[in-house]
């Protein structure tokens, strides 16, 4: 591709004379540069990418994009290298994102469920849909791991091009706070942007809730989307209602909103409610459990109705939609309900335990840990939430990464009161927690959800909470998510 085409819309701070020269590819790692590539200097927390310019040129880079002034005739200066990276990636992959109808979902919790829910509704409506998020990229009956909730610009725009060329019409994707902050989405205009909530998370990176919330809220403007859909029940999201320069529709359970639910009735099997959608009233029954999933469902309904999906189809789609793996999945055996959930933030954990508490006749046992090398401030907060809302808690290891599991556990314990056990080995902890349960009890296994690994000292070792539970019960499992198991 010609350099001039590649640099379209980039905010350059220098003149470029050789716009006709061809560029073969894009690289952000100087060691991976090939002859004819353009190298983009993306600084990290602990390194300056401009220190590797000479290595990139030595390896064959034709041009270098940098937001620093460097003395080299191959350097193209820009006011923002990360924004330029996103725009260059968009141009390199034929600006295919402009040919797709894109929907972004952001928020601390609920992104994955809401994204998949919207995607499934649109598929049921006969549209060809791609989904991008924590689980990877799902389109054309294939799932491709991406490694990030929101892929880096090169990978993201490569996906857009493949989706477009294979007939995808709508793309529903998760937009993480890091993606917004690092300008991965620059140059993309979304049909709809959804905000589920903003609660404490990622303060290891953002340092304060003010920084974190401002990042999320900054996404909602006329340059990024045509329509904003926000949850009126969230304090931060509510600030957008009168302070955004795009049309906005609100949904919620507690606060006045355009689309809301009444008569909510939830159990371990299903949730029922009556939806008032801009004065059109209809009943909903779904397999998604709990009030927070009513909010997620309302988000999906709001998106679908805004693009013309009829309410009758919405009712059918929500009735048969399955929970995302690891999002309030219920395994029932011998009268014990075991909930496996990805909850790894204070708000997420509180919602899961509160939902289980409302539905449980006996005691609630909560098993959880906290991830290593992540926000340490939330550890005692989660310990407090778990001990206040549970009868017994079992503190264990999550993904310790490069931290010592017992040191993480000690920080969790600072917020704990009441009965608790500490069992570092997660498999052993789950087996013991099951032993503590009797008929009518609920065991919550929180933090990892459907993850197929445990990350320890830089290695992702095979591990899955579902496998441990199934192994503990062996052939005694009588029901999985409400469906009879062949071994019952």
CSV table of C-alpha atoms in Angstrom, one decimal:
chain,number,residue,atom,x,y,z
A,1,UNK,CA,0.0,0.0,0.0
A,2,UNK,CA,1.2,3.5,-0.8
A,3,UNK,CA,2.4,5.5,2.2
A,4,UNK,CA,0.0,8.4,1.4
A,5,UNK,CA,-3.0,6.0,1.7
A,6,UNK,CA,-1.7,4.5,4.9
A,7,UNK,CA,-1.4,7.9,6.6
A,8,UNK,CA,-4.9,9.1,5.7
A,9,UNK,CA,-6.4,11.0,8.7
A,10,UNK,CA,-3.3,10.8,10.8
A,11,UNK,CA,-2.4,14.0,12.6
A,12,UNK,CA,1.2,14.5,11.4
A,13,UNK,CA,3.5,17.2,12.7
A,14,UNK,CA,5.9,17.1,9.8
A,15,UNK,CA,5.7,17.2,6.0
A,16,UNK,CA,6.2,13.9,4.1
A,17,UNK,CA,7.6,14.1,0.6
A,18,UNK,CA,7.6,10.5,-0.5
A,19,UNK,CA,3.9,9.6,-0.3
A,20,UNK,CA,4.0,7.3,-3.3
A,21,UNK,CA,6.4,4.8,-1.8
A,22,UNK,CA,5.0,1.4,-1.0
A,23,UNK,CA,4.8,0.0,2.5
A,24,UNK,CA,4.7,-3.7,2.9
A,25,UNK,CA,3.4,-4.1,6.5
A,26,UNK,CA,3.1,-2.7,10.0
A,27,UNK,CA,5.2,-3.5,13.0
A,28,UNK,CA,5.2,-2.3,16.6
A,29,UNK,CA,8.1,-4.6,17.7
A,30,UNK,CA,11.5,-3.6,16.3
A,31,UNK,CA,12.6,-7.2,16.4
A,32,UNK,CA,9.8,-8.3,14.1
A,33,UNK,CA,10.3,-5.6,11.5
A,34,UNK,CA,10.6,-6.9,7.9
A,35,UNK,CA,11.9,-5.1,4.9
A,36,UNK,CA,9.5,-2.4,3.7
A,37,UNK,CA,7.5,-2.2,6.9
A,38,UNK,CA,6.5,0.9,8.8
A,39,UNK,CA,7.5,0.8,12.4
A,40,UNK,CA,5.3,2.5,15.0
A,41,UNK,CA,6.8,3.6,18.3
A,42,UNK,CA,4.3,2.7,21.0
A,43,UNK,CA,5.8,3.5,24.4
A,44,UNK,CA,5.0,1.3,27.4
A,45,UNK,CA,5.0,2.0,31.2
A,46,UNK,CA,8.6,0.7,31.5
A,47,UNK,CA,10.2,1.4,28.1
A,48,UNK,CA,10.5,4.1,25.4
A,49,UNK,CA,9.9,2.6,21.9
A,50,UNK,CA,12.0,5.3,20.4
A,51,UNK,CA,15.1,3.7,21.8
A,52,UNK,CA,14.5,0.9,19.3
A,53,UNK,CA,14.2,3.0,16.1
A,54,UNK,CA,17.7,2.3,14.9
A,55,UNK,CA,17.1,-1.5,15.4
A,56,UNK,CA,13.9,-1.2,13.4
A,57,UNK,CA,15.6,0.6,10.5
A,58,UNK,CA,18.5,-1.9,10.6
A,59,UNK,CA,15.9,-4.7,10.2
A,60,UNK,CA,14.4,-3.0,7.1
A,61,UNK,CA,11.8,-0.5,8.2
A,62,UNK,CA,11.2,2.0,5.4
A,63,UNK,CA,9.5,4.5,7.7
A,64,UNK,CA,9.0,5.1,11.5
A,65,UNK,CA,6.0,6.7,13.1
A,66,UNK,CA,6.9,8.6,16.4
A,67,UNK,CA,5.4,11.2,18.6
A,68,UNK,CA,8.9,12.4,19.4
A,69,UNK,CA,11.1,14.6,17.2
A,70,UNK,CA,14.1,12.4,16.1
A,71,UNK,CA,16.9,13.2,13.8
A,72,UNK,CA,16.4,10.7,11.0
A,73,UNK,CA,15.0,11.2,7.6
A,74,UNK,CA,12.9,8.0,7.9
A,75,UNK,CA,11.0,9.4,10.9
A,76,UNK,CA,7.4,10.7,10.4
A,77,UNK,CA,6.3,12.7,13.4
A,78,UNK,CA,2.8,12.6,14.7
A,79,UNK,CA,1.0,14.2,17.6
A,80,UNK,CA,-0.2,10.8,18.9
A,81,UNK,CA,1.5,7.5,17.9
A,82,UNK,CA,-1.2,5.3,19.4
A,83,UNK,CA,-4.0,7.1,17.5
A,84,UNK,CA,-1.9,6.9,14.4
A,85,UNK,CA,-1.4,3.2,14.9
A,86,UNK,CA,-5.2,2.7,15.0
A,87,UNK,CA,-5.7,4.8,11.9
A,88,UNK,CA,-2.9,3.2,9.9
A,89,UNK,CA,-4.3,-0.2,10.8
A,90,UNK,CA,-7.7,0.9,9.6
A,91,UNK,CA,-6.3,2.1,6.3
A,92,UNK,CA,-4.1,-0.9,5.8
A,93,UNK,CA,-7.1,-3.2,6.0
A,94,UNK,CA,-9.1,-1.2,3.4
A,95,UNK,CA,-11.2,0.8,6.0
A,96,UNK,CA,-13.5,-2.2,6.3
A,97,UNK,CA,-14.8,-1.0,9.6
A,98,UNK,CA,-16.6,1.7,7.7
A,99,UNK,CA,-18.5,-0.9,5.7
A,100,UNK,CA,-19.8,-2.8,8.8
A,101,UNK,CA,-22.5,-1.8,11.3
A,102,UNK,CA,-20.6,-1.8,14.7
A,103,UNK,CA,-22.0,-1.9,18.2
A,104,UNK,CA,-19.7,-1.4,21.2
A,105,UNK,CA,-20.4,-2.5,24.8
A,106,UNK,CA,-18.3,-1.0,27.6
A,107,UNK,CA,-18.6,-1.2,31.4
A,108,UNK,CA,-16.9,-2.8,34.3
A,109,UNK,CA,-19.2,-5.8,34.5
A,110,UNK,CA,-21.7,-7.3,32.1
A,111,UNK,CA,-19.8,-6.6,28.9
A,112,UNK,CA,-19.4,-10.3,27.8
A,113,UNK,CA,-23.0,-11.3,28.6
A,114,UNK,CA,-24.5,-8.2,27.0
A,115,UNK,CA,-22.3,-8.5,23.9
A,116,UNK,CA,-23.2,-12.1,23.4
A,117,UNK,CA,-26.8,-11.5,24.1
A,118,UNK,CA,-27.0,-8.7,21.5
A,119,UNK,CA,-25.2,-10.9,19.0
A,120,UNK,CA,-27.5,-13.8,19.5
A,121,UNK,CA,-30.6,-11.7,19.2
A,122,UNK,CA,-29.4,-10.2,15.9
A,123,UNK,CA,-28.5,-13.7,14.6
A,124,UNK,CA,-32.0,-14.9,15.5
A,125,UNK,CA,-33.3,-11.9,13.5
A,126,UNK,CA,-31.6,-13.4,10.5
A,127,UNK,CA,-28.6,-11.0,10.4
A,128,UNK,CA,-25.0,-12.2,9.9
A,129,UNK,CA,-23.1,-11.2,13.0
A,130,UNK,CA,-19.6,-11.2,14.3
A,131,UNK,CA,-18.9,-11.0,18.1
A,132,UNK,CA,-15.5,-9.8,19.5
A,133,UNK,CA,-14.7,-10.0,23.2
A,134,UNK,CA,-13.2,-11.8,26.1
A,135,UNK,CA,-13.9,-15.2,24.6
A,136,UNK,CA,-12.3,-14.2,21.2
A,137,UNK,CA,-13.8,-13.5,17.8
A,138,UNK,CA,-16.9,-15.5,17.0
A,139,UNK,CA,-18.2,-15.4,13.4
A,140,UNK,CA,-19.0,-17.7,10.6
A,141,UNK,CA,-19.4,-20.6,13.0
A,142,UNK,CA,-15.8,-20.3,14.3
A,143,UNK,CA,-14.2,-19.0,17.4
A,144,UNK,CA,-10.8,-17.4,17.1
A,145,UNK,CA,-8.8,-16.5,20.3
A,146,UNK,CA,-7.6,-12.9,20.3
A,147,UNK,CA,-5.7,-12.7,23.6
A,148,UNK,CA,-7.4,-9.4,24.6
A,149,UNK,CA,-11.0,-8.3,25.5
A,150,UNK,CA,-10.5,-5.7,22.7
A,151,UNK,CA,-7.8,-6.7,20.3
A,152,UNK,CA,-4.9,-4.3,19.3
A,153,UNK,CA,-5.7,-2.2,16.2
A,154,UNK,CA,-3.8,-4.4,13.7
A,155,UNK,CA,-5.6,-7.6,14.8
A,156,UNK,CA,-8.9,-5.8,15.2
A,157,UNK,CA,-8.9,-4.3,11.7
A,158,UNK,CA,-7.7,-7.6,10.2
A,159,UNK,CA,-10.8,-9.2,11.8
A,160,UNK,CA,-13.0,-6.5,10.4
A,161,UNK,CA,-11.7,-7.1,6.9
A,162,UNK,CA,-12.2,-10.8,7.1
A,163,UNK,CA,-15.7,-10.4,8.6
A,164,UNK,CA,-16.7,-8.0,5.8
A,165,UNK,CA,-15.3,-10.2,3.1
A,166,UNK,CA,-17.2,-13.2,4.4
A,167,UNK,CA,-20.5,-11.4,4.6
A,168,UNK,CA,-20.8,-10.2,8.2
A,169,UNK,CA,-23.2,-7.3,8.5
A,170,UNK,CA,-23.1,-6.4,12.2
A,171,UNK,CA,-20.2,-6.6,14.6
A,172,UNK,CA,-20.9,-6.5,18.4
A,173,UNK,CA,-17.8,-6.0,20.4
A,174,UNK,CA,-16.5,-5.4,23.9
A,175,UNK,CA,-14.7,-2.1,24.4
A,176,UNK,CA,-12.4,-2.3,27.4
A,177,UNK,CA,-11.2,0.7,29.4
A,178,UNK,CA,-7.6,0.0,28.4
A,179,UNK,CA,-8.7,0.0,24.7
A,180,UNK,CA,-10.3,3.4,25.1
A,181,UNK,CA,-7.4,4.9,27.0
A,182,UNK,CA,-4.8,3.5,24.6
A,183,UNK,CA,-6.9,4.7,21.6
A,184,UNK,CA,-7.3,1.3,20.0
A,185,UNK,CA,-10.7,2.4,18.7
A,186,UNK,CA,-9.6,5.7,17.1
A,187,UNK,CA,-11.2,6.1,13.6
A,188,UNK,CA,-14.1,3.7,14.2
A,189,UNK,CA,-17.6,5.1,14.2
A,190,UNK,CA,-20.1,2.9,16.0
A,191,UNK,CA,-23.8,2.7,15.2
A,192,UNK,CA,-24.4,2.2,19.0
A,193,UNK,CA,-22.4,2.5,22.1
A,194,UNK,CA,-23.6,0.8,25.3
A,195,UNK,CA,-22.5,1.5,28.9
A,196,UNK,CA,-23.5,-1.1,31.5
A,197,UNK,CA,-21.9,0.3,34.7
A,198,UNK,CA,-18.8,1.7,36.2
A,199,UNK,CA,-17.5,0.2,39.4
A,200,UNK,CA,-14.1,-0.4,40.9
A,201,UNK,CA,-11.6,-2.2,38.8
A,202,UNK,CA,-8.2,-1.7,37.1
A,203,UNK,CA,-7.0,0.8,39.6
A,204,UNK,CA,-3.5,-0.7,39.3
A,205,UNK,CA,-3.5,1.1,36.0
A,206,UNK,CA,-5.9,4.0,36.3
A,207,UNK,CA,-4.9,4.8,40.0
A,208,UNK,CA,-8.2,6.5,40.9
A,209,UNK,CA,-11.9,5.9,40.2
A,210,UNK,CA,-12.0,9.4,38.8
A,211,UNK,CA,-9.5,8.5,36.1
A,212,UNK,CA,-11.2,5.2,35.4
A,213,UNK,CA,-14.7,6.7,35.1
A,214,UNK,CA,-13.5,9.6,33.0
A,215,UNK,CA,-11.9,7.1,30.6
A,216,UNK,CA,-15.1,5.1,30.2
A,217,UNK,CA,-17.3,8.2,29.9
A,218,UNK,CA,-15.0,9.9,27.3
A,219,UNK,CA,-15.9,7.2,24.8
A,220,UNK,CA,-19.5,8.5,24.6
A,221,UNK,CA,-19.4,11.4,22.0
A,222,UNK,CA,-20.5,12.1,18.5
A,223,UNK,CA,-17.1,11.2,17.0
A,224,UNK,CA,-17.4,7.6,18.3
A,225,UNK,CA,-21.0,6.7,17.9
A,226,UNK,CA,-24.4,7.6,16.5
A,227,UNK,CA,-26.5,6.5,19.5
A,228,UNK,CA,-25.7,6.0,23.2
A,229,UNK,CA,-27.5,3.4,25.3
A,230,UNK,CA,-26.8,3.6,29.1
A,231,UNK,CA,-28.0,2.0,32.3
A,232,UNK,CA,-29.8,4.6,34.4
A,233,UNK,CA,-29.2,2.6,37.6
A,234,UNK,CA,-25.5,3.3,37.5
A,235,UNK,CA,-24.4,6.6,39.1
A,236,UNK,CA,-21.6,7.3,36.6
A,237,UNK,CA,-23.6,6.3,33.6
A,238,UNK,CA,-26.4,8.6,34.7
A,239,UNK,CA,-24.2,11.6,34.4
A,240,UNK,CA,-24.2,11.0,30.6
A,241,UNK,CA,-28.0,11.4,30.3
A,242,UNK,CA,-27.9,15.2,30.2
A,243,UNK,CA,-24.3,15.7,29.2
A,244,UNK,CA,-23.7,13.9,25.9
A,245,UNK,CA,-23.7,15.2,22.4
A,246,UNK,CA,-25.3,12.1,20.8
A,247,UNK,CA,-28.9,10.8,21.0
A,248,UNK,CA,-29.3,8.7,24.2
A,249,UNK,CA,-31.7,6.0,25.4
A,250,UNK,CA,-31.7,4.8,29.0
A,251,UNK,CA,-32.7,1.5,30.5
A,252,UNK,CA,-32.9,0.3,34.1
A,253,UNK,CA,-34.6,-1.4,37.0
A,254,UNK,CA,-34.4,1.2,39.8
A,255,UNK,CA,-34.2,4.7,38.3
A,256,UNK,CA,-36.5,6.4,35.8
A,257,UNK,CA,-35.5,5.3,32.3
A,258,UNK,CA,-36.9,4.9,28.8
A,259,UNK,CA,-36.9,1.1,28.9
A,260,UNK,CA,-37.5,-0.6,32.2
A,261,UNK,CA,-38.6,-3.9,33.8
A,262,UNK,CA,-41.3,-4.6,36.4
A,263,UNK,CA,-42.6,-7.7,38.2
A,264,UNK,CA,-39.2,-9.4,38.2
A,265,UNK,CA,-39.3,-13.0,39.4
A,266,UNK,CA,-36.0,-15.0,39.4
A,267,UNK,CA,-35.0,-18.5,40.4
A,268,UNK,CA,-32.1,-20.8,39.8
A,269,UNK,CA,-33.9,-22.0,36.6
A,270,UNK,CA,-35.0,-18.8,34.9
A,271,UNK,CA,-35.9,-15.1,35.3
A,272,UNK,CA,-39.2,-13.6,34.3
A,273,UNK,CA,-40.1,-9.9,34.0
A,274,UNK,CA,-42.4,-7.5,32.1
A,275,UNK,CA,-40.6,-5.1,29.9
A,276,UNK,CA,-41.8,-1.6,29.1
A,277,UNK,CA,-40.0,-0.6,25.9
A,278,UNK,CA,-40.9,3.0,25.0
A,279,UNK,CA,-44.5,2.2,26.1
A,280,UNK,CA,-44.6,-1.1,24.3
A,281,UNK,CA,-45.2,-3.7,27.1
A,282,UNK,CA,-44.4,-7.4,26.7
A,283,UNK,CA,-43.4,-10.3,29.0
A,284,UNK,CA,-39.9,-11.8,29.0
A,285,UNK,CA,-38.6,-15.2,30.2
A,286,UNK,CA,-34.9,-15.9,30.1
A,287,UNK,CA,-32.4,-18.4,31.3
A,288,UNK,CA,-30.2,-15.6,32.5
A,289,UNK,CA,-30.4,-15.4,36.3
A,290,UNK,CA,-30.6,-12.4,38.6
A,291,UNK,CA,-31.5,-8.7,38.6
A,292,UNK,CA,-28.2,-7.8,37.0
A,293,UNK,CA,-29.0,-10.0,34.1
A,294,UNK,CA,-32.3,-8.3,33.8
A,295,UNK,CA,-30.3,-5.1,33.3
A,296,UNK,CA,-28.1,-7.0,30.7
A,297,UNK,CA,-31.3,-8.2,29.0
A,298,UNK,CA,-32.7,-4.7,28.9
A,299,UNK,CA,-29.5,-3.5,27.3
A,300,UNK,CA,-29.9,-6.1,24.6
A,301,UNK,CA,-33.6,-5.3,24.1
A,302,UNK,CA,-32.8,-1.6,23.8
A,303,UNK,CA,-30.2,-2.2,21.2
A,304,UNK,CA,-32.3,-4.6,19.2
A,305,UNK,CA,-35.4,-2.5,19.2
A,306,UNK,CA,-33.3,0.6,18.2
A,307,UNK,CA,-32.4,-1.3,15.0
A,308,UNK,CA,-35.9,-2.6,14.3
A,309,UNK,CA,-36.0,-6.1,15.8
A,310,UNK,CA,-39.7,-6.8,16.6
A,311,UNK,CA,-40.6,-7.6,20.2
A,312,UNK,CA,-42.1,-11.0,19.4
A,313,UNK,CA,-38.7,-12.1,18.1
A,314,UNK,CA,-37.0,-10.6,21.2
A,315,UNK,CA,-39.3,-12.7,23.4
A,316,UNK,CA,-38.4,-15.9,21.5
A,317,UNK,CA,-34.7,-15.1,21.4
A,318,UNK,CA,-34.3,-14.3,25.1
A,319,UNK,CA,-36.4,-17.4,26.0
A,320,UNK,CA,-33.8,-19.8,24.5
A,321,UNK,CA,-30.6,-17.8,24.9
A,322,UNK,CA,-28.0,-19.7,26.9
A,323,UNK,CA,-25.7,-18.1,29.6
A,324,UNK,CA,-22.2,-17.4,28.5
A,325,UNK,CA,-19.9,-20.1,29.9
A,326,UNK,CA,-18.7,-19.0,33.4
A,327,UNK,CA,-21.4,-16.4,33.9
A,328,UNK,CA,-23.8,-17.6,36.6
A,329,UNK,CA,-23.8,-21.2,35.4
A,330,UNK,CA,-25.7,-23.4,37.7
A,331,UNK,CA,-24.8,-27.1,38.4
A,332,UNK,CA,-27.3,-28.9,40.7
A,333,UNK,CA,-26.5,-32.2,42.4
A,334,UNK,CA,-28.0,-33.8,45.5
A,335,UNK,CA,-30.0,-30.6,46.3
A,336,UNK,CA,-26.9,-28.4,46.2
A,337,UNK,CA,-26.7,-25.5,43.7
A,338,UNK,CA,-23.2,-24.7,42.5
A,339,UNK,CA,-22.8,-21.4,40.8
A,340,UNK,CA,-19.7,-20.8,38.7
A,341,UNK,CA,-19.1,-17.2,37.8
A,342,UNK,CA,-16.4,-15.0,36.4
A,343,UNK,CA,-17.0,-12.3,39.1
A,344,UNK,CA,-13.6,-10.8,39.9
A,345,UNK,CA,-14.5,-7.3,41.0
A,346,UNK,CA,-16.2,-6.1,44.2
A,347,UNK,CA,-19.4,-5.2,42.3
A,348,UNK,CA,-19.5,-8.4,40.4
A,349,UNK,CA,-18.9,-10.5,43.5
A,350,UNK,CA,-21.6,-8.6,45.4
A,351,UNK,CA,-24.2,-9.1,42.7
A,352,UNK,CA,-23.5,-12.8,42.3
A,353,UNK,CA,-23.7,-13.5,46.1
A,354,UNK,CA,-26.7,-11.3,46.6
A,355,UNK,CA,-28.6,-13.1,43.8
A,356,UNK,CA,-27.7,-16.5,45.2
A,357,UNK,CA,-28.7,-15.4,48.7
A,358,UNK,CA,-32.2,-14.4,47.5
A,359,UNK,CA,-32.6,-17.8,45.9
A,360,UNK,CA,-31.1,-20.0,48.6
A,361,UNK,CA,-33.0,-21.7,51.4
A,362,UNK,CA,-29.9,-23.0,53.2
A,363,UNK,CA,-26.5,-21.5,53.7
A,364,UNK,CA,-24.3,-19.7,51.1
A,365,UNK,CA,-20.7,-20.8,50.8
A,366,UNK,CA,-18.5,-18.5,48.7
A,367,UNK,CA,-15.1,-19.6,47.3
A,368,UNK,CA,-12.9,-17.0,45.6
A,369,UNK,CA,-9.5,-15.5,45.3
A,370,UNK,CA,-8.0,-12.4,43.6
A,371,UNK,CA,-5.7,-12.2,40.6
A,372,UNK,CA,-2.0,-11.4,41.0
A,373,UNK,CA,-0.3,-8.3,39.6
A,374,UNK,CA,-3.7,-6.5,39.3
A,375,UNK,CA,-5.6,-4.0,41.4
A,376,UNK,CA,-4.6,-4.8,45.0
A,377,UNK,CA,-7.0,-2.3,46.6
A,378,UNK,CA,-10.0,-4.4,45.8
A,379,UNK,CA,-8.7,-7.5,47.7
A,380,UNK,CA,-9.9,-6.6,51.2
A,381,UNK,CA,-13.0,-5.0,49.8
A,382,UNK,CA,-13.9,-8.3,48.2
A,383,UNK,CA,-13.1,-10.1,51.4
A,384,UNK,CA,-15.5,-7.9,53.3
A,385,UNK,CA,-18.3,-8.4,50.7
A,386,UNK,CA,-17.9,-12.1,50.7
A,387,UNK,CA,-17.9,-12.4,54.5
A,388,UNK,CA,-20.9,-10.1,54.9
A,389,UNK,CA,-23.1,-11.8,52.4
A,390,UNK,CA,-22.0,-15.5,52.9
A,391,UNK,CA,-22.3,-17.9,55.7
A,392,UNK,CA,-18.9,-19.4,55.0
A,393,UNK,CA,-16.1,-18.3,52.7
A,394,UNK,CA,-13.2,-20.3,51.3
A,395,UNK,CA,-10.3,-18.1,50.2
A,396,UNK,CA,-8.1,-19.7,47.6
A,397,UNK,CA,-5.8,-18.9,44.7
A,398,UNK,CA,-7.1,-17.4,41.4
A,399,UNK,CA,-4.5,-16.5,38.8
A,400,UNK,CA,-1.6,-15.5,41.0
A,401,UNK,CA,0.6,-14.7,38.1
A,402,UNK,CA,4.0,-13.5,39.5
A,403,UNK,CA,2.7,-12.9,43.0
A,404,UNK,CA,2.8,-15.5,45.9
A,405,UNK,CA,-0.8,-16.8,46.4
A,406,UNK,CA,-0.6,-16.7,50.2
A,407,UNK,CA,0.4,-13.1,50.1
A,408,UNK,CA,-2.6,-12.3,48.0
A,409,UNK,CA,-4.8,-14.3,50.4
A,410,UNK,CA,-3.4,-12.3,53.4
A,411,UNK,CA,-4.5,-9.0,51.7
A,412,UNK,CA,-8.0,-10.5,51.1
A,413,UNK,CA,-8.2,-11.5,54.8
A,414,UNK,CA,-7.7,-7.9,55.9
A,415,UNK,CA,-11.4,-7.3,55.0
A,416,UNK,CA,-12.8,-10.7,56.2
A,417,UNK,CA,-14.9,-11.3,59.3
A,418,UNK,CA,-16.9,-14.4,60.3
A,419,UNK,CA,-16.2,-18.0,59.3
A,420,UNK,CA,-13.6,-18.7,56.6
A,421,UNK,CA,-11.1,-21.3,55.4
A,422,UNK,CA,-7.9,-20.8,53.6
A,423,UNK,CA,-7.0,-23.5,51.1
A,424,UNK,CA,-4.3,-22.3,48.6
A,425,UNK,CA,-4.8,-25.1,46.1
A,426,UNK,CA,-7.9,-24.2,44.1
A,427,UNK,CA,-8.8,-27.8,43.3
A,428,UNK,CA,-8.5,-28.9,46.9
A,429,UNK,CA,-10.5,-25.8,48.0
A,430,UNK,CA,-13.4,-26.6,45.7
A,431,UNK,CA,-13.5,-30.2,46.8
A,432,UNK,CA,-13.6,-29.1,50.5
A,433,UNK,CA,-16.2,-26.4,49.8
A,434,UNK,CA,-18.5,-29.0,48.2
A,435,UNK,CA,-18.1,-31.2,51.4
A,436,UNK,CA,-19.3,-28.2,53.4
A,437,UNK,CA,-22.6,-28.0,51.6
A,438,UNK,CA,-25.8,-29.8,52.3
A,439,UNK,CA,-29.2,-30.0,50.6
A,440,UNK,CA,-30.6,-26.5,50.1
A,441,UNK,CA,-27.2,-24.8,50.2
A,442,UNK,CA,-25.5,-22.8,47.4
A,443,UNK,CA,-21.8,-22.9,46.6
A,444,UNK,CA,-20.5,-19.9,44.6
A,445,UNK,CA,-17.2,-20.5,42.8
A,446,UNK,CA,-16.1,-17.0,41.7
A,447,UNK,CA,-13.3,-15.5,39.8
A,448,UNK,CA,-12.3,-17.7,36.9
A,449,UNK,CA,-15.6,-18.6,35.2
A,450,UNK,CA,-14.9,-20.6,32.0
A,451,UNK,CA,-11.2,-20.0,31.9
A,452,UNK,CA,-9.3,-23.1,30.9
A,453,UNK,CA,-6.1,-22.3,32.7
A,454,UNK,CA,-4.5,-21.0,35.8
A,455,UNK,CA,-1.7,-18.4,35.3
A,456,UNK,CA,1.2,-19.1,37.6
A,457,UNK,CA,4.8,-17.7,37.3
A,458,UNK,CA,4.3,-16.8,33.6
A,459,UNK,CA,2.8,-20.1,32.6
A,460,UNK,CA,-0.9,-20.9,31.8
A,461,UNK,CA,-1.4,-24.3,33.3
A,462,UNK,CA,-4.4,-26.4,32.3
A,463,UNK,CA,-7.2,-25.9,34.8
A,464,UNK,CA,-11.0,-25.4,34.8
A,465,UNK,CA,-13.5,-24.9,37.6
A,466,UNK,CA,-16.2,-26.9,35.8
A,467,UNK,CA,-13.8,-29.9,35.4
A,468,UNK,CA,-13.0,-29.8,39.1
A,469,UNK,CA,-16.7,-29.8,40.1
A,470,UNK,CA,-17.6,-32.5,37.6
A,471,UNK,CA,-14.7,-34.6,38.9
A,472,UNK,CA,-15.8,-34.1,42.5
A,473,UNK,CA,-19.4,-35.2,41.8
A,474,UNK,CA,-18.3,-37.8,39.2
A,475,UNK,CA,-21.5,-39.4,38.0
A,476,UNK,CA,-23.7,-37.9,40.7
A,477,UNK,CA,-24.4,-34.8,38.7
A,478,UNK,CA,-28.1,-34.8,37.9
A,479,UNK,CA,-28.6,-31.5,36.2
A,480,UNK,CA,-26.5,-29.0,34.3
A,481,UNK,CA,-28.0,-25.5,33.8
A,482,UNK,CA,-31.5,-26.9,34.0
A,483,UNK,CA,-30.9,-29.7,31.4
A,484,UNK,CA,-30.9,-33.4,32.4
A,485,UNK,CA,-27.5,-35.1,32.2
A,486,UNK,CA,-27.1,-38.5,30.7
A,487,UNK,CA,-25.3,-39.7,33.8
A,488,UNK,CA,-28.1,-38.7,36.2
